[in-house]
mmCIF file of C-alpha atoms in Angstrom:
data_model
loop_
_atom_site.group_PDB
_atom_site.id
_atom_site.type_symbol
_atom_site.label_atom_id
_atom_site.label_comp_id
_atom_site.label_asym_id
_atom_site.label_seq_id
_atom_site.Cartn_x
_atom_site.Cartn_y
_atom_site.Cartn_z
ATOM 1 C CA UNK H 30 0.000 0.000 0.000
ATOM 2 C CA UNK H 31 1.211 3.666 -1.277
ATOM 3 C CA UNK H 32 1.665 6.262 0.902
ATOM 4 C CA UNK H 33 1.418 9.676 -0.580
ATOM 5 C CA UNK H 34 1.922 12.791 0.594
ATOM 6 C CA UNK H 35 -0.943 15.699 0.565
ATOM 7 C CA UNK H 36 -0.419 19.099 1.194
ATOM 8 C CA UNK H 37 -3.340 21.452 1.750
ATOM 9 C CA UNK H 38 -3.806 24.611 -1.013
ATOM 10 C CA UNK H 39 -6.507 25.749 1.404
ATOM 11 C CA UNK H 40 -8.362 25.490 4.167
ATOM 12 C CA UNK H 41 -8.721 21.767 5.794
ATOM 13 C CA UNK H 42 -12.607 21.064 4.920
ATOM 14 C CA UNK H 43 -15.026 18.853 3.680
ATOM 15 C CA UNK H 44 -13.790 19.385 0.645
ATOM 16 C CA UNK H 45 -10.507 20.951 -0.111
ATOM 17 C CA UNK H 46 -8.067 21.132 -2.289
ATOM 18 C CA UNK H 47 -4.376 19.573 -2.209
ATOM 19 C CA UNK H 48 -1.240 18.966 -3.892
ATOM 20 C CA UNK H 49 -0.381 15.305 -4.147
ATOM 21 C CA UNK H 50 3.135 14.069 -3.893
ATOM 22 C CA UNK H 51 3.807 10.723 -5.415
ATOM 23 C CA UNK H 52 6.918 8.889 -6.695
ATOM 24 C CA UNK H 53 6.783 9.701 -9.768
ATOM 25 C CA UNK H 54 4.455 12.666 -10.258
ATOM 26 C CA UNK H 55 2.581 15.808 -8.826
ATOM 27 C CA UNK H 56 -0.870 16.830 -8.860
ATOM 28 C CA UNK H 57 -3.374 19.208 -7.727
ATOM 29 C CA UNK H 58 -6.229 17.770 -6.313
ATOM 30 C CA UNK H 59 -10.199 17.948 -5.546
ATOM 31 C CA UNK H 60 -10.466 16.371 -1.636
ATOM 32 C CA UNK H 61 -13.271 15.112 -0.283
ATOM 33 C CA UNK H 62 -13.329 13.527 3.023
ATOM 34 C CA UNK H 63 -16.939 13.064 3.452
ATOM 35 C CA UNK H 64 -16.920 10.780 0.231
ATOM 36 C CA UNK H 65 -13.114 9.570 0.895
ATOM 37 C CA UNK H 66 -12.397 10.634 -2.601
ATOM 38 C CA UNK H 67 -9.442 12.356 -4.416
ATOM 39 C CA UNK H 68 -9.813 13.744 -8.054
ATOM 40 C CA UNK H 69 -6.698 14.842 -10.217
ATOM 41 C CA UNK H 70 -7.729 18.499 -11.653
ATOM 42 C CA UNK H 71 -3.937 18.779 -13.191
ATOM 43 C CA UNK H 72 -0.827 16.188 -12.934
ATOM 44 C CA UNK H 73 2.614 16.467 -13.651
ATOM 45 C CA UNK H 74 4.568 13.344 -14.440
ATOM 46 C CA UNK H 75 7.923 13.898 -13.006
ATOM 47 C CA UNK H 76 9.850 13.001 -9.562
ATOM 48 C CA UNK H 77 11.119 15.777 -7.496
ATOM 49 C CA UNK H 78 13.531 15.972 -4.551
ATOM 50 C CA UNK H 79 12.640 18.644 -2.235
ATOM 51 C CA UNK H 80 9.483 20.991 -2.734
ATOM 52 C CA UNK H 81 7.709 24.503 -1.441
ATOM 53 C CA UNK H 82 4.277 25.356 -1.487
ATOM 54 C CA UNK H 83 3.634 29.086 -1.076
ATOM 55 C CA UNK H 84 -0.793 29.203 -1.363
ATOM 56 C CA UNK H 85 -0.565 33.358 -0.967
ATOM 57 C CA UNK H 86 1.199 33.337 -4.671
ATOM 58 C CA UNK H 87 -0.292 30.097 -5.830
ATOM 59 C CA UNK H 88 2.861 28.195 -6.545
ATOM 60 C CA UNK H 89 4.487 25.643 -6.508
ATOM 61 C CA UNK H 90 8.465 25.098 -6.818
ATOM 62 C CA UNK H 91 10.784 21.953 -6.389
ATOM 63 C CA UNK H 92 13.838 20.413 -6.954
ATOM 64 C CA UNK H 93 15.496 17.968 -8.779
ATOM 65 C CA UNK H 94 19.177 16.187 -8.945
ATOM 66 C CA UNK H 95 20.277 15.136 -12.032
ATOM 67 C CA UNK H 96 23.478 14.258 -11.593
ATOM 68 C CA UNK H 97 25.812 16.241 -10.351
ATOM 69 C CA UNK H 98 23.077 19.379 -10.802
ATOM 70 C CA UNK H 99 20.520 20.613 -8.637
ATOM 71 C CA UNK H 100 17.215 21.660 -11.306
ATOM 72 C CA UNK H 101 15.044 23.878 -10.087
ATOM 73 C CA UNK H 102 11.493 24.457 -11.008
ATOM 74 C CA UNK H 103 8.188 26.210 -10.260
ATOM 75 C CA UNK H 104 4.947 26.256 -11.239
ATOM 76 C CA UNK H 105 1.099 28.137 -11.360
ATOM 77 C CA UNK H 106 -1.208 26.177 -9.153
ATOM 78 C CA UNK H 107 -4.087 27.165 -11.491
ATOM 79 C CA UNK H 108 -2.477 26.287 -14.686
ATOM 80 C CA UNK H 109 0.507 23.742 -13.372
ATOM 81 C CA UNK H 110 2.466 25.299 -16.432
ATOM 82 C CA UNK H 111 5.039 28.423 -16.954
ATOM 83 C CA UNK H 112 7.418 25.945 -15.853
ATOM 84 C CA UNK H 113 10.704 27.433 -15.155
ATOM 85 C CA UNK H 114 14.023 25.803 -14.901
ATOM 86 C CA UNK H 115 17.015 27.074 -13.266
ATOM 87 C CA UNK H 116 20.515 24.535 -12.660
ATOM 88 C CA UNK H 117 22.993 24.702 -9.700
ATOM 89 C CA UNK H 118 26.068 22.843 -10.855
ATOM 90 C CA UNK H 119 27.348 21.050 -7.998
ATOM 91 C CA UNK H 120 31.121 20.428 -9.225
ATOM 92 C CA UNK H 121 31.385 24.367 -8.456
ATOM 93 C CA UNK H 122 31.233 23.425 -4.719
ATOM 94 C CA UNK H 123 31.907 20.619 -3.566
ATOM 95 C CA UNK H 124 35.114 18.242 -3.783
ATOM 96 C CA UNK H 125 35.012 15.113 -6.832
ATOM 97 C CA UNK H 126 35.840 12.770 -3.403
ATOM 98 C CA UNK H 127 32.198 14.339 -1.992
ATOM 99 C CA UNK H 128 30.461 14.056 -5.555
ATOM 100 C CA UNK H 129 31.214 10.345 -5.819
ATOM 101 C CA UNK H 130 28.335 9.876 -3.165
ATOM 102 C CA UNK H 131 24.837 9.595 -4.281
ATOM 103 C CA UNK H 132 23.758 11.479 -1.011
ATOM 104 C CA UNK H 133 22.437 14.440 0.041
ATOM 105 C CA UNK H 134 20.280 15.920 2.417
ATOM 106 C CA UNK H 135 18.727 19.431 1.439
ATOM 107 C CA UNK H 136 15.971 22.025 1.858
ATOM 108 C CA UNK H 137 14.237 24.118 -0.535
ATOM 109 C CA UNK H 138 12.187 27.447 1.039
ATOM 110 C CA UNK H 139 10.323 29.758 -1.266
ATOM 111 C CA UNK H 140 10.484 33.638 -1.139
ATOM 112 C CA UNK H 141 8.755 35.061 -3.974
ATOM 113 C CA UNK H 142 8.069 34.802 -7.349
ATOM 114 C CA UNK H 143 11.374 34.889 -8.334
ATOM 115 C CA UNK H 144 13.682 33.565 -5.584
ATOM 116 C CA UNK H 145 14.166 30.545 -3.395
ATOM 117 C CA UNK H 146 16.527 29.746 -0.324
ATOM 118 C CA UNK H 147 18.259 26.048 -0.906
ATOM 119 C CA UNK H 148 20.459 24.621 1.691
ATOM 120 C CA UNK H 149 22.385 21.204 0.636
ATOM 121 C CA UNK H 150 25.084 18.957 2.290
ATOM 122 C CA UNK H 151 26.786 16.488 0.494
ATOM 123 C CA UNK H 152 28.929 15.372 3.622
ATOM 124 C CA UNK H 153 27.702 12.518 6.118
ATOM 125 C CA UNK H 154 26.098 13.979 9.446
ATOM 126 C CA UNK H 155 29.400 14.572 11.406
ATOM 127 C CA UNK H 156 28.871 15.893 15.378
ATOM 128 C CA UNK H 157 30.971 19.263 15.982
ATOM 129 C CA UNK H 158 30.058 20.201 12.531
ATOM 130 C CA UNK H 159 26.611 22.039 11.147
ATOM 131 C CA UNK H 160 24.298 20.296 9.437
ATOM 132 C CA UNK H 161 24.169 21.838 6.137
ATOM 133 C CA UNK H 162 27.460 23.023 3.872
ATOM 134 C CA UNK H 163 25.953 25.661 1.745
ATOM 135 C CA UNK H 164 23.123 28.155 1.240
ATOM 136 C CA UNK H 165 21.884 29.471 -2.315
ATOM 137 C CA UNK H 166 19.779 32.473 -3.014
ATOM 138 C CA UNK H 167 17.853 31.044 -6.242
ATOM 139 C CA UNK H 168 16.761 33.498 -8.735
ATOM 140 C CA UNK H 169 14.501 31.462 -11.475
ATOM 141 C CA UNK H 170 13.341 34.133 -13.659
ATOM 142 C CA UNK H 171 17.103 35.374 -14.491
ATOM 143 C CA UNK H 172 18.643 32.135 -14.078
ATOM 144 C CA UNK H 173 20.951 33.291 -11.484
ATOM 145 C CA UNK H 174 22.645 31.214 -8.343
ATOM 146 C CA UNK H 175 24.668 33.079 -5.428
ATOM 147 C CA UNK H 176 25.622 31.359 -2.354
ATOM 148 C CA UNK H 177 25.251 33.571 0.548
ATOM 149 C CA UNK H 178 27.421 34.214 3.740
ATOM 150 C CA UNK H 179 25.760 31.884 6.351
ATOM 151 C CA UNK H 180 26.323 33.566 9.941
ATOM 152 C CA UNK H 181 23.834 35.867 12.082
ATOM 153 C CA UNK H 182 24.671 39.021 14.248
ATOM 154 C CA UNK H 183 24.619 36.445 17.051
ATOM 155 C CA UNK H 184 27.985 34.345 16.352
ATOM 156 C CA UNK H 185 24.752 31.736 14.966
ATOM 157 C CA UNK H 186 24.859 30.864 11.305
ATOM 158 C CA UNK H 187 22.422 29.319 8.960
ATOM 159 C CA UNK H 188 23.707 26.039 7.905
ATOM 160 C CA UNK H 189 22.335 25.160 11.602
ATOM 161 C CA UNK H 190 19.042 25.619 10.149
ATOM 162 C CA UNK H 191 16.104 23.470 11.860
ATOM 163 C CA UNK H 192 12.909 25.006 10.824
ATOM 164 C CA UNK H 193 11.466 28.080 9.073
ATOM 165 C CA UNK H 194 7.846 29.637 7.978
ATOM 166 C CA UNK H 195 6.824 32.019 5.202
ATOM 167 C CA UNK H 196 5.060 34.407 7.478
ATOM 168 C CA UNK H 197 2.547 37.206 5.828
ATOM 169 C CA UNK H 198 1.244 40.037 8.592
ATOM 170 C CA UNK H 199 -2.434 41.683 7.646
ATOM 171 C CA UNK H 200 -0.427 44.644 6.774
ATOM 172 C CA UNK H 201 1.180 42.888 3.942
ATOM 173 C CA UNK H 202 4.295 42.386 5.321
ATOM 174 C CA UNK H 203 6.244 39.034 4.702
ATOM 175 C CA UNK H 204 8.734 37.867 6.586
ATOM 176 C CA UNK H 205 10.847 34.267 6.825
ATOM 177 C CA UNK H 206 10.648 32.921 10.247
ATOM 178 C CA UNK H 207 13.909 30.763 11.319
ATOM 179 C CA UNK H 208 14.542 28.364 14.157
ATOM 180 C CA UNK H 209 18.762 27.097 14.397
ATOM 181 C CA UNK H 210 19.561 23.851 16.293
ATOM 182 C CA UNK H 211 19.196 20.711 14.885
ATOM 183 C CA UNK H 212 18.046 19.285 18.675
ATOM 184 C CA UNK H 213 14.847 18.307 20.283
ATOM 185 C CA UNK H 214 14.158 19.685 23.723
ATOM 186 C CA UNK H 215 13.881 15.917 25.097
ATOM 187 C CA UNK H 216 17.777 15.275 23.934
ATOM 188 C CA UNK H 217 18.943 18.722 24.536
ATOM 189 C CA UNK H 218 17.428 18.191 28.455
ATOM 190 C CA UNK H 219 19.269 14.927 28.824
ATOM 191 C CA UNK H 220 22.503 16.647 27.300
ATOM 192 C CA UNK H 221 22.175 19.256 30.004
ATOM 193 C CA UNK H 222 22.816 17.020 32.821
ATOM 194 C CA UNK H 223 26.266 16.031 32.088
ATOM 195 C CA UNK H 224 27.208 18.823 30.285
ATOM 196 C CA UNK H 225 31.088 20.556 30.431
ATOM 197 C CA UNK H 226 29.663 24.188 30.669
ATOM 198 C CA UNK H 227 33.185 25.165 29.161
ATOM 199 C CA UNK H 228 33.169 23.168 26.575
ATOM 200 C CA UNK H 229 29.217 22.768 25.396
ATOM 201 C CA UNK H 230 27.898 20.405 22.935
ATOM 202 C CA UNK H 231 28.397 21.972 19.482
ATOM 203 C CA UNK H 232 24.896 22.487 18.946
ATOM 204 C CA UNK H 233 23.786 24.133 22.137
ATOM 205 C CA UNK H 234 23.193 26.927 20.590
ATOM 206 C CA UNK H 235 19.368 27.902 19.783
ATOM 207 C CA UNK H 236 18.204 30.497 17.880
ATOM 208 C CA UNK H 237 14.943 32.078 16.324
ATOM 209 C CA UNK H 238 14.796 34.605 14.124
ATOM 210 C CA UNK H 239 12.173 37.164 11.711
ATOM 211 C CA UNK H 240 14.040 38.169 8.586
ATOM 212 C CA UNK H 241 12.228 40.638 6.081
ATOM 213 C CA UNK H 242 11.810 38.823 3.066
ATOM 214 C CA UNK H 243 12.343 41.998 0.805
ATOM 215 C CA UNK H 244 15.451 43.261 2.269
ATOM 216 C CA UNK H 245 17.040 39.254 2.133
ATOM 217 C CA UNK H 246 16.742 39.744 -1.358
ATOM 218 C CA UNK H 247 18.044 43.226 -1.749
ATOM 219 C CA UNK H 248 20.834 42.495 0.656
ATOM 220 C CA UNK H 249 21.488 39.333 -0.411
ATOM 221 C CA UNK H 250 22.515 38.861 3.072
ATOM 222 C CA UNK H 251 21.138 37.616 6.707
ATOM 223 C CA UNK H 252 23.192 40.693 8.387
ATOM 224 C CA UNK H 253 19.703 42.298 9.170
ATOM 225 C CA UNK H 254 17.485 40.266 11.382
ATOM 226 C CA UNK H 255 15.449 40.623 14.122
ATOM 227 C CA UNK H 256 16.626 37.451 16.861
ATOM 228 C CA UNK H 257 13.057 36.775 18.577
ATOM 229 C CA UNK H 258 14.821 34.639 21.056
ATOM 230 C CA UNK H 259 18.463 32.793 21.868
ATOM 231 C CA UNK H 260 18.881 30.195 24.163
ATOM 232 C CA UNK H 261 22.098 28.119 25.106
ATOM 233 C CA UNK H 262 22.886 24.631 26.865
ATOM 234 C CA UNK H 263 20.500 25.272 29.662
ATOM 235 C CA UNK H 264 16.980 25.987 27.580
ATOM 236 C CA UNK H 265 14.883 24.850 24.413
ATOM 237 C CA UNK H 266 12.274 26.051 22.326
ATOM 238 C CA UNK H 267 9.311 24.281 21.324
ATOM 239 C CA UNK H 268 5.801 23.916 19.396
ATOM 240 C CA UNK H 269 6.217 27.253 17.115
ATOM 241 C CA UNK H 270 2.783 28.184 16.156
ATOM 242 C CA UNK H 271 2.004 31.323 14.165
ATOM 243 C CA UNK H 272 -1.503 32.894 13.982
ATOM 244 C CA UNK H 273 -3.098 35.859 13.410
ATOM 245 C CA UNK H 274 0.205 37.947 13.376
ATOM 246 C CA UNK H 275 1.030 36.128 16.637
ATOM 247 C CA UNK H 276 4.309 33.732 17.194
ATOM 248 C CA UNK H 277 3.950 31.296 20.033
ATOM 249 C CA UNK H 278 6.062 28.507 21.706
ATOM 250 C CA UNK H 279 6.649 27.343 24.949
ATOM 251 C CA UNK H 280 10.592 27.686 26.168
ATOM 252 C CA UNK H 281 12.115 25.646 29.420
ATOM 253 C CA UNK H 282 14.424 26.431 31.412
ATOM 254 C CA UNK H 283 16.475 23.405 32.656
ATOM 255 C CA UNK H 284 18.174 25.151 35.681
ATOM 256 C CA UNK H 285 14.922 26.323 37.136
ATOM 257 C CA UNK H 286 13.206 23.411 35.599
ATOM 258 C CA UNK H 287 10.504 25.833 34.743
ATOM 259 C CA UNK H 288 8.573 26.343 31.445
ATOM 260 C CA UNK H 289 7.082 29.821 29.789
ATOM 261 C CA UNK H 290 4.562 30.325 26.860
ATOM 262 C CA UNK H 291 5.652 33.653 25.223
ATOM 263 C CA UNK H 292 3.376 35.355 22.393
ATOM 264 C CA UNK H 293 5.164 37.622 19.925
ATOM 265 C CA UNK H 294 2.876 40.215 18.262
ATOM 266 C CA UNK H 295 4.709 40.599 14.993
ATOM 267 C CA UNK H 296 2.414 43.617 14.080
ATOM 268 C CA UNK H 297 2.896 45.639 16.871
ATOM 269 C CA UNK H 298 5.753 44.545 18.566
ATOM 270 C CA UNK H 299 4.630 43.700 21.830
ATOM 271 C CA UNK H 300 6.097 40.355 23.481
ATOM 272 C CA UNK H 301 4.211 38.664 26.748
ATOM 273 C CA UNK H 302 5.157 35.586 28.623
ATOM 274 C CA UNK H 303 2.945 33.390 30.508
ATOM 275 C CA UNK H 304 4.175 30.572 33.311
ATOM 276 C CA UNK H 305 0.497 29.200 33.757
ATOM 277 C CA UNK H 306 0.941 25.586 33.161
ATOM 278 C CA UNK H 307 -2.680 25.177 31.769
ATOM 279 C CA UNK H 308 -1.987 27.253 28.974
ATOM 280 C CA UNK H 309 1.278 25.922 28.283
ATOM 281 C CA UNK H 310 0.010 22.208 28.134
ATOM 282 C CA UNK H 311 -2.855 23.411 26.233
ATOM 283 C CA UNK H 312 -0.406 24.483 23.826
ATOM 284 C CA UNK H 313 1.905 21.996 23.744
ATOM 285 C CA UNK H 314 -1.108 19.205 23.413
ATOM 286 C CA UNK H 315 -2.688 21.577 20.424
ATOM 287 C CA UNK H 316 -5.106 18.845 18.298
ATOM 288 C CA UNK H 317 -6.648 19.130 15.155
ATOM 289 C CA UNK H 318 -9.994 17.433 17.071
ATOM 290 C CA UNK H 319 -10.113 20.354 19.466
ATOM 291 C CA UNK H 320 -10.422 22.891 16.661
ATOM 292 C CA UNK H 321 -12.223 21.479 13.984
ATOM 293 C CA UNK H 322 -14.925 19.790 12.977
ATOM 294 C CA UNK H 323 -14.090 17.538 10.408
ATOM 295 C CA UNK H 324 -11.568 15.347 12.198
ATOM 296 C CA UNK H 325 -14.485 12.559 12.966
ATOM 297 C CA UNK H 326 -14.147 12.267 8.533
ATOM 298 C CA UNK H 327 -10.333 11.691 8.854
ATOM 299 C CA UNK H 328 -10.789 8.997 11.682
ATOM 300 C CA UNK H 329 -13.485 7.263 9.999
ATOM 301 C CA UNK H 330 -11.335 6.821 6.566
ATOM 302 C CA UNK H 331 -8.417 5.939 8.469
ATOM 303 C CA UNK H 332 -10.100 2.401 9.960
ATOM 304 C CA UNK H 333 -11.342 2.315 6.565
ATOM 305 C CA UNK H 334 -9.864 -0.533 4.074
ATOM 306 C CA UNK H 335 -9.076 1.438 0.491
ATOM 307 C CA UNK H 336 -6.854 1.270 -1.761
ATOM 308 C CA UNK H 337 -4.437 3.587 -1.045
ATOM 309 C CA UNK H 338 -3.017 5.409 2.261
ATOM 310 C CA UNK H 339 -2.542 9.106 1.871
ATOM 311 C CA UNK H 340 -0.379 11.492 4.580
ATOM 312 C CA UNK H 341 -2.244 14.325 5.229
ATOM 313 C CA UNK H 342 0.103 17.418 6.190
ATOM 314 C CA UNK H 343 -0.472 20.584 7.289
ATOM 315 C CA UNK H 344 1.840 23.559 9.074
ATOM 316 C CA UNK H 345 1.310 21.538 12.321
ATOM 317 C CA UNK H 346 -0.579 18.341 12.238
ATOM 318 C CA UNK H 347 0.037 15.104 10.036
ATOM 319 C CA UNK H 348 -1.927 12.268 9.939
ATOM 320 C CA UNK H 349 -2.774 9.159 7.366
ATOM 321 C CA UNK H 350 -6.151 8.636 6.015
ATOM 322 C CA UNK H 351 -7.682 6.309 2.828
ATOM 323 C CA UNK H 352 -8.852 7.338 0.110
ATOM 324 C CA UNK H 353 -10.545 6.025 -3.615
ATOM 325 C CA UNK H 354 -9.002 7.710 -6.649
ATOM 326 C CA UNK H 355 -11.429 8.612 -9.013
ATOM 327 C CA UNK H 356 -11.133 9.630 -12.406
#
């Protein structure tokens, strides 16, 4: 039994609409969960490596090795055509003794209608080192590559990168939200305990940042940022949730052995923080059930014996559900 991925174009319903990630091809898709149906409106033989979904410009952009090149292309949602295509050579960057490997872990983030972020390795995951080896600034509609200067204000750099978020503000604004340290709170608590304090684990370090999208591009740069929050050896960060031009998660603090909710309001600035533990585990145990109303559809198709098993993703929830492919 397949397992596909399907990633939301709109609002979870009834009936919604979704890109669907296969093997060997993507399509847009009709969703209906009531039915447990899924209808191809437009499909795109072709495999793909890493992809970005940006619904606020209705496109669509992944990536492809062929190779020792990186192909890069994006799409219209409406039309899936105007198809560009866009080639980072990899020879130009990395050693013939790294090429020789097959291997490679990467990250495509979409900006605009013109540029992406892509961050690739082509080195084995080695502790004391970060994760990723370079960054690119994609430009698709000139056809041109740069690889930018990964550090932050902050001594922090890039190639640390764990998560990030397209974030757009009712005022229009759009900003890329970034999280550093490859580390869940779980393994970064247990490293606390026995950890040299002058000599910390490489990647104690913890960072999250807001970066205006429009001046990344001017600047081709990440010199100016806004750092939201930096923690070291003795806290973590979890459950980032943006809403409504409000950033949440819930930090701990391992020496205190204390967690705080704290609410950024991008739009106007103002930061609280909250040490009521209701609201925090309400937070941390966010469910889909608990907010909508057409989770009883997604557990009924999941006991349900179909054909095929689909992955259901959204910015915060996953889950697997069954549906019939019709034509």
């Amino acid at each position: 039994m397949s397992n596909n991925q399907l990633i939301p174009t709109n609002e979870i319903k009834e009936e919604f609409e979704a890109i669907l990630l296969e093997h060997d091809s993507i399509a847009h898709c009709e969703i209906n969960l009531k039915n447990g149906t899924i209808k191809n409106i437009h499909q795109l033989d072709t495999s793909y490596d890493e992809f970005a979904l940006d619904t606020v410009n209705n496109e669509f952009c992944f990536s492809l090795k062929d190779k020792n090149n990186i192909n890069f292309y994006r799409m219209n949602l409406q039309t899936f055509s105007q198809i560009n295509a866009i080639t980072l050579h990899l020879d130009n960057y990395f050693s013939s003794e790294e090429l020789k490997d097959e291997s490679y872990y990467s990250k495509l983030i979409y900006l605009n209608h013109q540029y992406l972020l892509y961050w690739i390795t082509k080195r084995a995951i080695n502790y004391g080192h970060p994760f990723y080896q370079c960054i690119f600034l994609v430009n698709t509609s000139r056809g041109e590559i740069k690889r930018l200067n990964p550090f932050l204000p902050n001594g922090d750099n890039l190639l640390r990168l764990d998560t990030s978020k397209n974030i757009y503000l009712s005022n229009q604004n759009h900003f890329l939200l970034v999280k550093t340290g490859r580390i869940r709170p779980f393994e970064k608590q247990a490293m606390y305990k026995r950890v040299d304090i002058e000599n910390p684990y490489h990647d104690h370090l913890e960072s999250i940042y807001l970066m205006e999208v429009s001046t990344l591009i001017d600047q081709q740069n990440f010199n100016n940022t806004t750092l939201l929050s930096l923690l070291n050896y003795s806290g973590a960060s979890e459950n980032l949730r943006y809403e409504n031009n409000v950033l949440s998660y819930v930090v701990s603090d391992f020496t205190n052995n204390t967690k705080e909710l704290i609410k950024h309001d991008l739009l106007v600035g103002d930061v609280s923080r909250c040490q009521d533990d209701q609201f925090i585990r309400d937070h941390l145990n966010y469910e889909l059930e608990v907010e909508t109303s057409y989770y009883h559809y997604i557990v009924k198709l999941f006991k349900q014996e179909k054909t095929d098993s689909f992955s259901l993703i959204d910015d915060e929830l996953s889950f697997n559900l069954k549906l019939d492919k019709i034509s």
